Coordinates of C-alpha atoms in Angstrom, one line a residue:
X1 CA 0.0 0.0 0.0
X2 CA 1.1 3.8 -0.9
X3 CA 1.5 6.2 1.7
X4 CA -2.6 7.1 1.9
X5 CA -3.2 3.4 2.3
X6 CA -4.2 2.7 -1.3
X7 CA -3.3 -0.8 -2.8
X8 CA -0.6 -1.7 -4.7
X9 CA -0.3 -1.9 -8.3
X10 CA -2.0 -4.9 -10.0
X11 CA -4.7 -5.0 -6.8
X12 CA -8.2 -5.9 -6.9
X13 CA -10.7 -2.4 -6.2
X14 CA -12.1 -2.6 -3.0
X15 CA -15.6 -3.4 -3.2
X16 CA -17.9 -5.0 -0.6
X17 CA -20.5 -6.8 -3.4
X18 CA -18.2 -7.9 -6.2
X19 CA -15.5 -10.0 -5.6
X20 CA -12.5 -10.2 -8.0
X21 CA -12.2 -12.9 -10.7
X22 CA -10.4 -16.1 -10.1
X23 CA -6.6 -15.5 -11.3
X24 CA -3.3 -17.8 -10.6
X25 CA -1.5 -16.6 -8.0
X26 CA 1.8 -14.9 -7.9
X27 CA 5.3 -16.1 -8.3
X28 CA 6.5 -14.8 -4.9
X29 CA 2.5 -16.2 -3.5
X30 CA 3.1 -19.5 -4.6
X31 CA 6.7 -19.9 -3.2
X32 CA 4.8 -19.4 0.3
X33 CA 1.8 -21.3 -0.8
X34 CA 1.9 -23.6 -3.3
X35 CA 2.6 -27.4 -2.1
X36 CA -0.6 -29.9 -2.4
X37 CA 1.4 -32.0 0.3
X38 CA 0.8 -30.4 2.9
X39 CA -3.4 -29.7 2.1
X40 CA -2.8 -33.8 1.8
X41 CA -1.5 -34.2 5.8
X42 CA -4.1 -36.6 7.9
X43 CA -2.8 -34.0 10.7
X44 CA -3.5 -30.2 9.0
X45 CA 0.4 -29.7 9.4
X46 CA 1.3 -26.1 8.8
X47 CA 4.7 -27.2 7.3
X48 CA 5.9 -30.3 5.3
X49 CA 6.3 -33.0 7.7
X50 CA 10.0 -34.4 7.4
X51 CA 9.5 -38.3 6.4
X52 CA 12.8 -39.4 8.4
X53 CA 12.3 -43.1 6.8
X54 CA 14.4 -45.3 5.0
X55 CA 11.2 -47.4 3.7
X56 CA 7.7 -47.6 3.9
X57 CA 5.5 -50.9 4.8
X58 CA 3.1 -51.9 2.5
X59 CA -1.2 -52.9 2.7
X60 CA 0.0 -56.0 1.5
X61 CA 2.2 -58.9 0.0
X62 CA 0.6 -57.6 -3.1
X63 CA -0.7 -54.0 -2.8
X64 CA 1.5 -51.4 -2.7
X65 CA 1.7 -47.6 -1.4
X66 CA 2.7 -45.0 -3.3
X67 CA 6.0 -45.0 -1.6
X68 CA 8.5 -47.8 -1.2
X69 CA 12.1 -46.8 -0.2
X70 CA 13.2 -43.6 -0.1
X71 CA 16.2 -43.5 -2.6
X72 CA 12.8 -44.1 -4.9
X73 CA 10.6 -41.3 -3.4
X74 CA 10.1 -39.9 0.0
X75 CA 7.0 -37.5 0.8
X76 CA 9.0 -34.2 1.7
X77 CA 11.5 -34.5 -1.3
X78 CA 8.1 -34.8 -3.5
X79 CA 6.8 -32.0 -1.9
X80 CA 10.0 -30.0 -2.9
X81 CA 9.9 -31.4 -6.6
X82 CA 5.9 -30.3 -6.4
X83 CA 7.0 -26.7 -5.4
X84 CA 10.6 -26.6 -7.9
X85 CA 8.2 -28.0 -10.7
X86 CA 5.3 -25.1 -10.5
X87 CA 7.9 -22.5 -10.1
X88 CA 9.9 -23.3 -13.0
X89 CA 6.4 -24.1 -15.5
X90 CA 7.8 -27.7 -15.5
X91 CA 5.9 -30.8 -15.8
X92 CA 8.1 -32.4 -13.1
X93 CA 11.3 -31.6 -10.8
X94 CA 13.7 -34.0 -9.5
X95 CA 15.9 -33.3 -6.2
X96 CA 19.3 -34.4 -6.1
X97 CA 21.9 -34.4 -3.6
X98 CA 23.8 -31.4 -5.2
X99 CA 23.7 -29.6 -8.5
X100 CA 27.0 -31.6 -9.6
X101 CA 24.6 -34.6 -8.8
X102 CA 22.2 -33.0 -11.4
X103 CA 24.2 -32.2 -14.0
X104 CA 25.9 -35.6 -13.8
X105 CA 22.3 -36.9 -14.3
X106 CA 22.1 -35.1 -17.5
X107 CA 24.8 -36.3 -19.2
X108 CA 23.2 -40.1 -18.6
X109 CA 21.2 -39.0 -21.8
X110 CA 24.2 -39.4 -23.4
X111 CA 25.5 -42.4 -24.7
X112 CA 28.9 -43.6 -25.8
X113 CA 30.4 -42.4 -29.2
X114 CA 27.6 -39.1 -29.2
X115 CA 28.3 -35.7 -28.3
X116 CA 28.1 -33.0 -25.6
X117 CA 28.9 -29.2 -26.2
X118 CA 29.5 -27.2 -24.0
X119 CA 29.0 -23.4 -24.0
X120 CA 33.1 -22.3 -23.5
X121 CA 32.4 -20.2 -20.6
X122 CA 30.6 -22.1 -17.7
X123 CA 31.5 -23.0 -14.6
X124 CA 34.6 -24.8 -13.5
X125 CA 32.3 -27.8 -12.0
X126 CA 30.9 -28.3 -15.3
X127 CA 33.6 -28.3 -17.4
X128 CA 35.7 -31.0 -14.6
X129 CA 32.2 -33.1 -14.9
X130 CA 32.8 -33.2 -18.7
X131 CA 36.1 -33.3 -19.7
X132 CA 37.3 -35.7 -16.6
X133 CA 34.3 -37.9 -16.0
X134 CA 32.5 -37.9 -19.5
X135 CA 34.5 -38.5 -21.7
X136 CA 35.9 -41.7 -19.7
X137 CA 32.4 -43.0 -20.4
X138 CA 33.0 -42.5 -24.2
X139 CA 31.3 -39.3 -24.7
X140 CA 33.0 -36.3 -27.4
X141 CA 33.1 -33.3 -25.7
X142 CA 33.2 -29.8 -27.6
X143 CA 33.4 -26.0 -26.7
X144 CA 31.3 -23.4 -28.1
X145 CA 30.4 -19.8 -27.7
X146 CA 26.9 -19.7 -27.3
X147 CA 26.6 -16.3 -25.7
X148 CA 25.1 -13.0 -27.4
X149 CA 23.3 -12.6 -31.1
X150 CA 25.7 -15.0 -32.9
X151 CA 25.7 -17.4 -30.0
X152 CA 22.7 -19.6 -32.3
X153 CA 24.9 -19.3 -35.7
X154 CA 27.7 -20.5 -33.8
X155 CA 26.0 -23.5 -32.0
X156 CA 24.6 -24.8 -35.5
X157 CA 28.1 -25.0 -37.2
X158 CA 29.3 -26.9 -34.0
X159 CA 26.8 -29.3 -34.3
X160 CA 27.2 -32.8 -36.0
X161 CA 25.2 -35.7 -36.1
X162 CA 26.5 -37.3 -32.7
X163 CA 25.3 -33.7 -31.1
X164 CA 22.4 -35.5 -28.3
X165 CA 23.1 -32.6 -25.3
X166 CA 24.4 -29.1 -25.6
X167 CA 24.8 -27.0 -21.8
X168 CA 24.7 -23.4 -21.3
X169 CA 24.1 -21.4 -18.6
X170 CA 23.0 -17.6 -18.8
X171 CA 24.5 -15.4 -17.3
X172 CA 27.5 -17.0 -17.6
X173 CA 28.8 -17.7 -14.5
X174 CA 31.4 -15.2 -14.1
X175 CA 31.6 -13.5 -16.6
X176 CA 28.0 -12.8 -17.4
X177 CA 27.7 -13.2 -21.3
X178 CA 24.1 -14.0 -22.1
X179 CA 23.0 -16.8 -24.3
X180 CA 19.8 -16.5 -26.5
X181 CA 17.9 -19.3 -24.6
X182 CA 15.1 -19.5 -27.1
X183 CA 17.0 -20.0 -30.5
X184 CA 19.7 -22.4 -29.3
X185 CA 16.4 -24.2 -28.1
X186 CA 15.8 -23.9 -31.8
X187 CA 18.7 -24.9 -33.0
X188 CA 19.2 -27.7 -31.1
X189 CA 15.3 -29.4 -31.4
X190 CA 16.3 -28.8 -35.3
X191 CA 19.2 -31.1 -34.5
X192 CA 17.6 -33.5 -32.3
X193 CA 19.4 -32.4 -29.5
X194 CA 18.4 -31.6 -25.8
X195 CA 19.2 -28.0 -24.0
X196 CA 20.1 -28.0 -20.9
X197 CA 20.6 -24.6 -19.2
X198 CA 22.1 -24.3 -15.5
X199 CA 19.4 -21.3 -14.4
X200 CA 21.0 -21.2 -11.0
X201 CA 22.7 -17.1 -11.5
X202 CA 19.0 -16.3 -11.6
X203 CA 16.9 -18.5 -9.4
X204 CA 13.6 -19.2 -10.6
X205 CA 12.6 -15.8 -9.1
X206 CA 13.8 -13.9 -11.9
X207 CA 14.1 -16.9 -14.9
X208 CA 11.9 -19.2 -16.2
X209 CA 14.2 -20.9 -19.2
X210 CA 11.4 -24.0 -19.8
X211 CA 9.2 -20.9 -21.5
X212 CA 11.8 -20.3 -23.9
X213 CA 12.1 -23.7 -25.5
X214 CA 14.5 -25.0 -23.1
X215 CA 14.4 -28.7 -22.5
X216 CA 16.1 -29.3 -18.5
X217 CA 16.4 -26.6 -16.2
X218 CA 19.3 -27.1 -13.2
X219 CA 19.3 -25.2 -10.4
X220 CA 22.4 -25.7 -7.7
X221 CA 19.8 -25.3 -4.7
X222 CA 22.6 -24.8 -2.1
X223 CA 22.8 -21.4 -3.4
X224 CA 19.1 -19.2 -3.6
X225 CA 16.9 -22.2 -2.8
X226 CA 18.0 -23.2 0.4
X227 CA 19.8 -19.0 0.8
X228 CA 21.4 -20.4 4.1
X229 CA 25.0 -22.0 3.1
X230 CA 24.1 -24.4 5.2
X231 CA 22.9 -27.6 2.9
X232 CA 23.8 -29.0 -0.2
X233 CA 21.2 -30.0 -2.9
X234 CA 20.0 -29.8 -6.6
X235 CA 17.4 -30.0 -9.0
X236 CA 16.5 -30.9 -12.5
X237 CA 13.2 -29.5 -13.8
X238 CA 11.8 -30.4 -17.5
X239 CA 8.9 -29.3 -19.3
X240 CA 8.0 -33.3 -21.0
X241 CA 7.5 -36.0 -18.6
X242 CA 9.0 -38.6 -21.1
X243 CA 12.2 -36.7 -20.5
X244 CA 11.7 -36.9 -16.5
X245 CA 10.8 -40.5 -16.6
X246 CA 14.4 -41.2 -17.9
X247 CA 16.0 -38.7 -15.8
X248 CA 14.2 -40.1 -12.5
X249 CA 15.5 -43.7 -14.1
X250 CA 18.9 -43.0 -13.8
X251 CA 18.3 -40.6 -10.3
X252 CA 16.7 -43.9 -8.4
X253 CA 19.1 -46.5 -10.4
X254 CA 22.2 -44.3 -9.1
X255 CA 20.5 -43.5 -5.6
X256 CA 21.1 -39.0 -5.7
X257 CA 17.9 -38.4 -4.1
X258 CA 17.7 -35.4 -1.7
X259 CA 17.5 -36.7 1.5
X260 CA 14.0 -36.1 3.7
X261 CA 15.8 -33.5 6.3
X262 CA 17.6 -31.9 3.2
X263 CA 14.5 -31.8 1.0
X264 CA 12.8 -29.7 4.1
X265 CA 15.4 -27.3 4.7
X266 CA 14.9 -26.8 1.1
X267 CA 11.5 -26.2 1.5
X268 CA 12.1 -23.8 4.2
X269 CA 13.8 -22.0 2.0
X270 CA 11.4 -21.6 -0.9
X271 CA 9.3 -19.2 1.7
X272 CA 11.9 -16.7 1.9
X273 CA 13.7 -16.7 -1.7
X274 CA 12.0 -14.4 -3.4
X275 CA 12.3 -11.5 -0.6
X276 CA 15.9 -12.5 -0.3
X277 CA 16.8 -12.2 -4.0
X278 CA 15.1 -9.4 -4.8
X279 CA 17.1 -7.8 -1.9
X280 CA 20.1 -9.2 -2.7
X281 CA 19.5 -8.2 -6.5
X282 CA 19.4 -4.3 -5.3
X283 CA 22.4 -4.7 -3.7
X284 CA 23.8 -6.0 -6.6
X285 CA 22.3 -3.2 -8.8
X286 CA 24.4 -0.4 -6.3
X287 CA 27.5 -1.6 -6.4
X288 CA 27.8 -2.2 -10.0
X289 CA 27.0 1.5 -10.5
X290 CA 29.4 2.8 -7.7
X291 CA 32.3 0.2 -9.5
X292 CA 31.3 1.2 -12.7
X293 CA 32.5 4.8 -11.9
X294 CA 35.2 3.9 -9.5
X295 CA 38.5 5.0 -11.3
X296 CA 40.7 1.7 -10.0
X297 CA 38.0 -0.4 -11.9
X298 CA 38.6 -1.1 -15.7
X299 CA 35.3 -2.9 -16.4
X300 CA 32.4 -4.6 -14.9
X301 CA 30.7 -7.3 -15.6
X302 CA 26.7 -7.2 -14.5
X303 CA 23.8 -7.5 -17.0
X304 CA 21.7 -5.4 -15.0
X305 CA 23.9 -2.1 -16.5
X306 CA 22.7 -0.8 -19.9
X307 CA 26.7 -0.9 -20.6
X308 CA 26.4 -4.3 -20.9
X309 CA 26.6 -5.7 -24.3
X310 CA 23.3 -7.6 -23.9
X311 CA 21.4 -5.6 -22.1
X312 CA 18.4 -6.1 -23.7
X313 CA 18.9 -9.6 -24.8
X314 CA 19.1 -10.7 -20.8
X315 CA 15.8 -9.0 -19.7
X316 CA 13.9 -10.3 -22.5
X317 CA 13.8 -13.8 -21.3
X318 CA 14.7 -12.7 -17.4
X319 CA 13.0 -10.1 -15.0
X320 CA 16.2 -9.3 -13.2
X321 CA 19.8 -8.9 -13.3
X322 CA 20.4 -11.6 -10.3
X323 CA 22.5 -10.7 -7.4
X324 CA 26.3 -11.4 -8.6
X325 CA 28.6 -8.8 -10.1
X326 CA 31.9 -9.1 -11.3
X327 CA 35.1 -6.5 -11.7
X328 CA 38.1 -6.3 -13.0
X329 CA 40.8 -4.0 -11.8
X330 CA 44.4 -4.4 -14.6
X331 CA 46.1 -5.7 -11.8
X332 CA 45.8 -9.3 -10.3
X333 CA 47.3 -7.7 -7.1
X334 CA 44.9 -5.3 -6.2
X335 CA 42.2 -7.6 -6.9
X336 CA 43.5 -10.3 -4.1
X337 CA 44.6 -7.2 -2.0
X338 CA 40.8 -6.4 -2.3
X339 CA 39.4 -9.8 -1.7
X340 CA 41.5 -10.3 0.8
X341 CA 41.5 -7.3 2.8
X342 CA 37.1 -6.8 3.0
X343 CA 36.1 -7.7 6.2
X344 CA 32.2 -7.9 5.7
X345 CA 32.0 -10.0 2.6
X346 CA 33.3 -14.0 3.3
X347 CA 36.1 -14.9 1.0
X348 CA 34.5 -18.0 -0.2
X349 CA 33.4 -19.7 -3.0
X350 CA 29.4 -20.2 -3.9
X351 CA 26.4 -17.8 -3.8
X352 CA 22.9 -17.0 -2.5
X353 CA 23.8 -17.1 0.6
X354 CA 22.1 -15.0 3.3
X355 CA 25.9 -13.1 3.5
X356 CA 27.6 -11.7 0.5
X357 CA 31.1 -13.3 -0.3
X358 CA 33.5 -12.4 -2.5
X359 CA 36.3 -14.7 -4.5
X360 CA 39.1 -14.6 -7.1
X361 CA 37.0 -17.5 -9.8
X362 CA 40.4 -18.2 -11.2
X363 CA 41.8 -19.2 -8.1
X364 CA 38.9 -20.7 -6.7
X365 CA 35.5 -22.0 -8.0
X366 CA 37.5 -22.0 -11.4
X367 CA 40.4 -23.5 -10.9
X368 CA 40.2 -26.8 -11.9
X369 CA 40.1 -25.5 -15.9
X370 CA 43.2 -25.2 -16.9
X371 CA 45.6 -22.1 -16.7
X372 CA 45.7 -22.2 -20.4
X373 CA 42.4 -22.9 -21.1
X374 CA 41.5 -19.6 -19.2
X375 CA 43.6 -17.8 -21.1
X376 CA 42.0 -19.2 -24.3
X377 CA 38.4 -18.2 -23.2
X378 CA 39.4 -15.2 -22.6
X379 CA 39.6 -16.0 -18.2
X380 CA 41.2 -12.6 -16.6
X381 CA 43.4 -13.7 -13.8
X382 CA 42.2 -10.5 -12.2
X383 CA 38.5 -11.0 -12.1
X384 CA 37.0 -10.5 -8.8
X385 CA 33.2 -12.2 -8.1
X386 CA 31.2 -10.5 -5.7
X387 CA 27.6 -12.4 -4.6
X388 CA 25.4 -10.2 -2.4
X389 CA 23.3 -11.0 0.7
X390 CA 21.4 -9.1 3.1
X391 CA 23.6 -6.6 4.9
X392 CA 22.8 -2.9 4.1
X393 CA 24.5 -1.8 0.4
X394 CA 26.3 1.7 2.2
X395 CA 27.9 -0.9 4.7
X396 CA 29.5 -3.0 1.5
X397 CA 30.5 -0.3 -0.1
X398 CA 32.2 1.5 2.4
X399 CA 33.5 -2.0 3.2
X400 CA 34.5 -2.1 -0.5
X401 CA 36.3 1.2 -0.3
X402 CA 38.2 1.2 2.5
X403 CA 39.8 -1.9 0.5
X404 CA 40.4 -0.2 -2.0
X405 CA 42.3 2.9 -0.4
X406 CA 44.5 0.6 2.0
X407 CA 46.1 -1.1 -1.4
X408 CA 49.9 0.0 -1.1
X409 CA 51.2 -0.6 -5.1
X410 CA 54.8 0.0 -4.2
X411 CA 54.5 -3.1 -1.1
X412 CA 52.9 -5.0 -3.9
X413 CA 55.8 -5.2 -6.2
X414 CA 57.8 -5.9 -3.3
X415 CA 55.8 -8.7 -2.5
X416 CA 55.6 -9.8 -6.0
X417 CA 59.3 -9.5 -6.9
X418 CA 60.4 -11.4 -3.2
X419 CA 58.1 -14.2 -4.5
X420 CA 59.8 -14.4 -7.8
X421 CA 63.3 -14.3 -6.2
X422 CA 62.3 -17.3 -3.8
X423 CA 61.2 -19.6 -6.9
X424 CA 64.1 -19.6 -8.4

């Protein structure tokens, strides 16, 4: 309500004879609302029960429940998929035990002597997953930039026959190029191929890929789902249920279900998200304006800026800019001086937590891809990743600042030159 009590935008009049017409409800509404499990409970629980069981007895030698064992299904982690599904305009989620978990499941669709493609700048988890653990199993692995208006052309010359899964995510996570979502969905059902994008940057607050074409939503749920830091999980939605079916086969046959306790926490979670990112996400807005004019700052990396090369490309299949913004400075010793010396942001990797943290990708959530395949992709040694929480924006910045100021460059080269001196 305004400041003379009036509704919101978007309300219903007030009217005591007509009532307003039947509409769906909100995304933040049904994050709070939405689960049919818990309108199912014999007990009119206000939350999800947790279902601490292994397995479940049966009415009979011959008549069976609709659960069994819970590496096959458990009540709270459907509850979870029921809520990840609706928010995402899926036809059904699965929960996994991480989002490594879920993206490993994805690349079960492959088989051996077909072909993966990767977009060249993902994350460091992803590309490990791939090039260590997938193409032991006999799958061809290949790099492609996906990202901006050529990303599409690009992705079609890659292709070959043996093409049967191509992975993006957008934003890119770190460096926050943007990947048409609908016309590699194109290109790739032209193919015969599936598209799997890794929505997690955005949450499903602010991105719903499945409505673009998109075949298998991810979503690393330790990071805005759960918004704690404090358990591990993941999730696959899909928008067929053929494609779930095999995707649950190879969950269950493997045994990566979510655990009941996880699964709630998870649920927990889903309340708050949407509050929490769209705090977060003005955070994130602030500072990438403040370092976008700073004069130690050489470019910054946020899609939420009209600077950004794809501006307009992000926000017409997303509603925000998400709450991550990335920085580069010219020299890698200022950036770690910076990292290093904030005292409100966690040096850690991740993100979505209820704290912001800040981390050198190369270094850390990066570094298992090689120092040359960085360079290749175009990887700046110097990048610095900031993911926002909850604290007030002036207290990061001035945070930020006082970084900033205390960096000596004269100590640095000092530093830099002893270190040289003691390798050889």
């Amino acid at each position: 309500r305004g400041e003379d009590g009036a509704a919101g935008e978007g309300a219903p009049a007030a009217s005591a004879t007509e009532a307003p017409p039947e509409r769906e409800p909100s995304l933040m509404t049904r994050m709070v609302c939405g689960n049919s499990v818990v309108s199912r409970d014999p007990y009119g629980a206000a939350n999800v029960p947790i279902y601490q069981t292994s397995t479940f007895a049966q009415p009979g030698a011959t008549t069976f429940g609709d659960y069994d064992y819970t590496r096959s299904g458990n009540p709270t982690r459907t509850a979870l998929e029921e809520v990840l599904a609706g928010l995402e305009g899926g036809c059904r989620a699965l929960a996994f035990t991480s989002g490594m978990a879920a993206l490993s499941c994805v690349t079960r669709l492959v088989e051996a002597g077909q072909e993966i493609i990767l977009n060249d700048d993902s994350y460091g988890g992803t590309y490990r997953l791939l090039s260590k653990v997938a193409s032991r199993q006999g799958a061809s692995i290949k790099y492609v930039n996906m990202a901006g208006p050529e990303g599409p052309a690009r992705l079609r010359e890659a292709m070959t026959p043996a093409t049967k899964l191509v992975m993006t995510e957008s934003p890119t996570n770190p460096m926050q190029r943007v990947c048409p979502l609908a016309a590699l969905a194109e290109v790739c059902h032209e193919r015969g191929a599936y598209l799997s994008v890794d929505s997690t940057m955005m949450s499903p607050v602010l991105s719903q890929p499945l409505l673009h074409g998109v075949d298998v939503v991810m979503q690393s749920c330790t990071k805005y789902v759960g918004g704690h830091s404090d358990t591990m999980a993941g999730a696959l939605i899909v928008r067929e249920e053929e494609l779930g079916k095999k995707l649950y086969f190879y969950q269950n046959a493997e045994g990566t279900g979510l655990a009941p306790f996880d699964c709630w926490l998870m649920l927990r979670g889903v309340k708050t998200m949407g509050l929490r990112v769209m705090r977060a996400q003005e955070t994130a807005m602030t500072v990438a304006r403040w370092l976008h004019g700073h004069p130690l700052i050489t470019k910054v990396f946020y899609a939420g800026l009209p600077s950004h090369p794809d501006h307009e490309l992000h926000f017409s299949q997303a509603s925000g800019a998400g709450c991550v913004v990335c920085f580069l400075t010219g020299n890698a010793a200022l950036s770690e001086h910076v990292v290093t010396n904030t005292k409100l942001f966690k040096i850690t990797v991740s993100f979505g937590s209820a704290n912001s943290l800040i981390s050198l990708p190369g270094k850390m959530s990066h570094a298992s891809i090689p120092a040359e395949v960085r360079a290749s992709r175009s990887f700046p040694e110097d990048l610095v990743r900031m993911c926002f929480g909850l604290e007030d924006a002036n207290d990061l910045l001035a945070d930020l600042q006082r970084a900033f100021v205390s960096f000596d460059p004269a100590a640095a080269a000092a530093k830099a030159n002893g270190s040289q001196e003691a390798a050889h």
